[in-house]
PDB file of C-alpha atoms in Angstrom:
ATOM      1  CA  UNK A   1      14.600  29.484  -1.514  1.00 60.00           C
ATOM      2  CA  UNK A   2      12.710  32.633  -0.548  1.00 75.00           C
ATOM      3  CA  UNK A   3      13.239  34.143   2.893  1.00 78.00           C
ATOM      4  CA  UNK A   4       9.645  33.410   3.979  1.00 74.00           C
ATOM      5  CA  UNK A   5       9.901  29.825   2.740  1.00 73.00           C
ATOM      6  CA  UNK A   6      13.207  29.390   4.571  1.00 89.00           C
ATOM      7  CA  UNK A   7      11.597  30.598   7.818  1.00 92.00           C
ATOM      8  CA  UNK A   8       8.758  28.103   7.391  1.00 94.00           C
ATOM      9  CA  UNK A   9      11.159  25.215   6.713  1.00 95.00           C
ATOM     10  CA  UNK A  10      13.263  26.174   9.731  1.00 95.00           C
ATOM     11  CA  UNK A  11      10.205  26.260  11.995  1.00 96.00           C
ATOM     12  CA  UNK A  12       8.913  22.936  10.644  1.00 96.00           C
ATOM     13  CA  UNK A  13      12.288  21.301  11.265  1.00 96.00           C
ATOM     14  CA  UNK A  14      12.285  22.626  14.826  1.00 96.00           C
ATOM     15  CA  UNK A  15       8.801  21.211  15.429  1.00 97.00           C
ATOM     16  CA  UNK A  16       9.730  17.807  13.965  1.00 96.00           C
ATOM     17  CA  UNK A  17      12.934  17.758  15.985  1.00 97.00           C
ATOM     18  CA  UNK A  18      10.984  18.333  19.205  1.00 96.00           C
ATOM     19  CA  UNK A  19       8.170  15.884  18.432  1.00 97.00           C
ATOM     20  CA  UNK A  20      10.343  13.126  16.950  1.00 97.00           C
ATOM     21  CA  UNK A  21      13.324  13.629  19.265  1.00 96.00           C
ATOM     22  CA  UNK A  22      15.778  13.785  16.347  1.00 96.00           C
ATOM     23  CA  UNK A  23      18.342  16.428  15.460  1.00 94.00           C
ATOM     24  CA  UNK A  24      17.407  18.933  12.783  1.00 93.00           C
ATOM     25  CA  UNK A  25      20.376  17.664  10.724  1.00 91.00           C
ATOM     26  CA  UNK A  26      18.652  14.272  10.381  1.00 90.00           C
ATOM     27  CA  UNK A  27      15.561  15.875   8.846  1.00 92.00           C
ATOM     28  CA  UNK A  28      15.981  15.849   5.079  1.00 86.00           C
ATOM     29  CA  UNK A  29      13.462  14.591   2.534  1.00 86.00           C
ATOM     30  CA  UNK A  30      12.482  11.669   4.731  1.00 94.00           C
ATOM     31  CA  UNK A  31       8.851  11.440   5.719  1.00 96.00           C
ATOM     32  CA  UNK A  32       7.594  12.094   9.221  1.00 97.00           C
ATOM     33  CA  UNK A  33       7.057   8.351   9.615  1.00 97.00           C
ATOM     34  CA  UNK A  34      10.460   7.342   8.235  1.00 96.00           C
ATOM     35  CA  UNK A  35      11.949   9.502  10.991  1.00 96.00           C
ATOM     36  CA  UNK A  36      10.064   7.514  13.632  1.00 96.00           C
ATOM     37  CA  UNK A  37       6.787   9.419  13.779  1.00 97.00           C
ATOM     38  CA  UNK A  38       3.470   7.759  14.541  1.00 97.00           C
ATOM     39  CA  UNK A  39      -0.184   8.820  14.412  1.00 96.00           C
ATOM     40  CA  UNK A  40      -0.078  10.400  17.887  1.00 97.00           C
ATOM     41  CA  UNK A  41       3.002  12.392  16.927  1.00 97.00           C
ATOM     42  CA  UNK A  42       1.283  13.450  13.713  1.00 97.00           C
ATOM     43  CA  UNK A  43      -1.675  14.791  15.701  1.00 97.00           C
ATOM     44  CA  UNK A  44       0.713  16.733  17.963  1.00 98.00           C
ATOM     45  CA  UNK A  45       2.383  18.131  14.857  1.00 97.00           C
ATOM     46  CA  UNK A  46      -0.940  19.203  13.324  1.00 97.00           C
ATOM     47  CA  UNK A  47      -1.798  20.971  16.588  1.00 98.00           C
ATOM     48  CA  UNK A  48       1.563  22.778  16.508  1.00 97.00           C
ATOM     49  CA  UNK A  49       0.972  23.823  12.888  1.00 97.00           C
ATOM     50  CA  UNK A  50      -2.308  25.421  13.920  1.00 96.00           C
ATOM     51  CA  UNK A  51      -0.687  27.164  16.895  1.00 96.00           C
ATOM     52  CA  UNK A  52       2.362  28.430  15.011  1.00 95.00           C
ATOM     53  CA  UNK A  53       0.934  29.198  11.568  1.00 93.00           C
ATOM     54  CA  UNK A  54      -2.771  29.834  12.294  1.00 93.00           C
ATOM     55  CA  UNK A  55      -3.592  27.198   9.699  1.00 94.00           C
ATOM     56  CA  UNK A  56      -5.579  24.013  10.225  1.00 95.00           C
ATOM     57  CA  UNK A  57      -3.715  21.409   8.204  1.00 95.00           C
ATOM     58  CA  UNK A  58      -5.929  18.368   7.694  1.00 96.00           C
ATOM     59  CA  UNK A  59      -4.655  14.878   8.448  1.00 96.00           C
ATOM     60  CA  UNK A  60      -5.459  13.968   4.843  1.00 96.00           C
ATOM     61  CA  UNK A  61      -3.308  16.818   3.472  1.00 96.00           C
ATOM     62  CA  UNK A  62      -0.528  15.869   5.873  1.00 96.00           C
ATOM     63  CA  UNK A  63      -0.654  12.233   4.739  1.00 97.00           C
ATOM     64  CA  UNK A  64      -0.544  13.199   1.033  1.00 97.00           C
ATOM     65  CA  UNK A  65       3.077  14.360   1.466  1.00 96.00           C
ATOM     66  CA  UNK A  66       4.339  14.050   5.061  1.00 97.00           C
ATOM     67  CA  UNK A  67       7.680  15.697   4.292  1.00 97.00           C
ATOM     68  CA  UNK A  68       9.075  19.093   5.207  1.00 96.00           C
ATOM     69  CA  UNK A  69       8.998  20.021   1.514  1.00 94.00           C
ATOM     70  CA  UNK A  70       5.361  18.993   1.068  1.00 96.00           C
ATOM     71  CA  UNK A  71       4.104  20.675   4.202  1.00 96.00           C
ATOM     72  CA  UNK A  72       6.073  23.866   3.623  1.00 95.00           C
ATOM     73  CA  UNK A  73       4.549  24.081   0.117  1.00 94.00           C
ATOM     74  CA  UNK A  74       1.038  23.904   1.619  1.00 94.00           C
ATOM     75  CA  UNK A  75       1.931  26.553   4.186  1.00 95.00           C
ATOM     76  CA  UNK A  76       3.383  28.813   1.490  1.00 92.00           C
ATOM     77  CA  UNK A  77       0.115  28.525  -0.449  1.00 91.00           C
ATOM     78  CA  UNK A  78      -1.771  29.405   2.717  1.00 86.00           C
ATOM     79  CA  UNK A  79       0.519  32.364   3.454  1.00 81.00           C
ATOM     80  CA  UNK A  80       0.110  33.643  -0.112  1.00 73.00           C
ATOM     81  CA  UNK A  81      -3.652  33.267   0.124  1.00 71.00           C
ATOM     82  CA  UNK A  82      -3.746  35.204   3.389  1.00 64.00           C
ATOM     83  CA  UNK A  83      -1.550  37.928   1.933  1.00 53.00           C
ATOM     84  CA  UNK A  84      -3.869  38.316  -1.082  1.00 50.00           C
ATOM     85  CA  UNK A  85      -6.969  38.349   1.151  1.00 51.00           C
ATOM     86  CA  UNK A  86      -5.387  41.021   3.321  1.00 46.00           C
ATOM     87  CA  UNK A  87      -4.615  43.099   0.231  1.00 46.00           C
ATOM     88  CA  UNK A  88      -8.208  42.753  -1.009  1.00 43.00           C
ATOM     89  CA  UNK A  89      -9.489  43.989   2.339  1.00 48.00           C
ATOM     90  CA  UNK A  90      -7.253  47.066   1.911  1.00 45.00           C
ATOM     91  CA  UNK A  91      -8.484  47.593  -1.646  1.00 46.00           C
ATOM     92  CA  UNK A  92      -5.252  46.317  -3.203  1.00 44.00           C
ATOM     93  CA  UNK A  93      -5.682  43.788  -5.993  1.00 37.00           C
ATOM     94  CA  UNK A  94      -2.769  41.802  -7.420  1.00 38.00           C
ATOM     95  CA  UNK A  95      -2.744  41.478 -11.181  1.00 35.00           C
TER      96      UNK A  95
END
C-alpha cells in the first residue's frame, strides 16, 4: 500500500469510527451498512469526505462500493487527477 493510500485509509477509518461509533479495529472489508450505518450516517460521511478531501463523492458512487477499499480507490483516482491537473497548470505533462 502506498503512503498516500495508507493516509487516506487511515482517515476514512477514523471518520467511520466517529460516525458509526465503532472502533477502528472493527472496520475491515465490511460495508458501511454492515457496520451499523444508515442513510443519515451516509450523508454525514459524504459531508466529511467533502470537508476532508475537497471531493464531492456522490451518493450513487458511495452506494456502488460502500467499503473503505472502494471509497479509498475513488479518492486515490481523484487525488491522481488533481495531481495531473496541477502539473498541467505548471506546464508539466506526464507521459
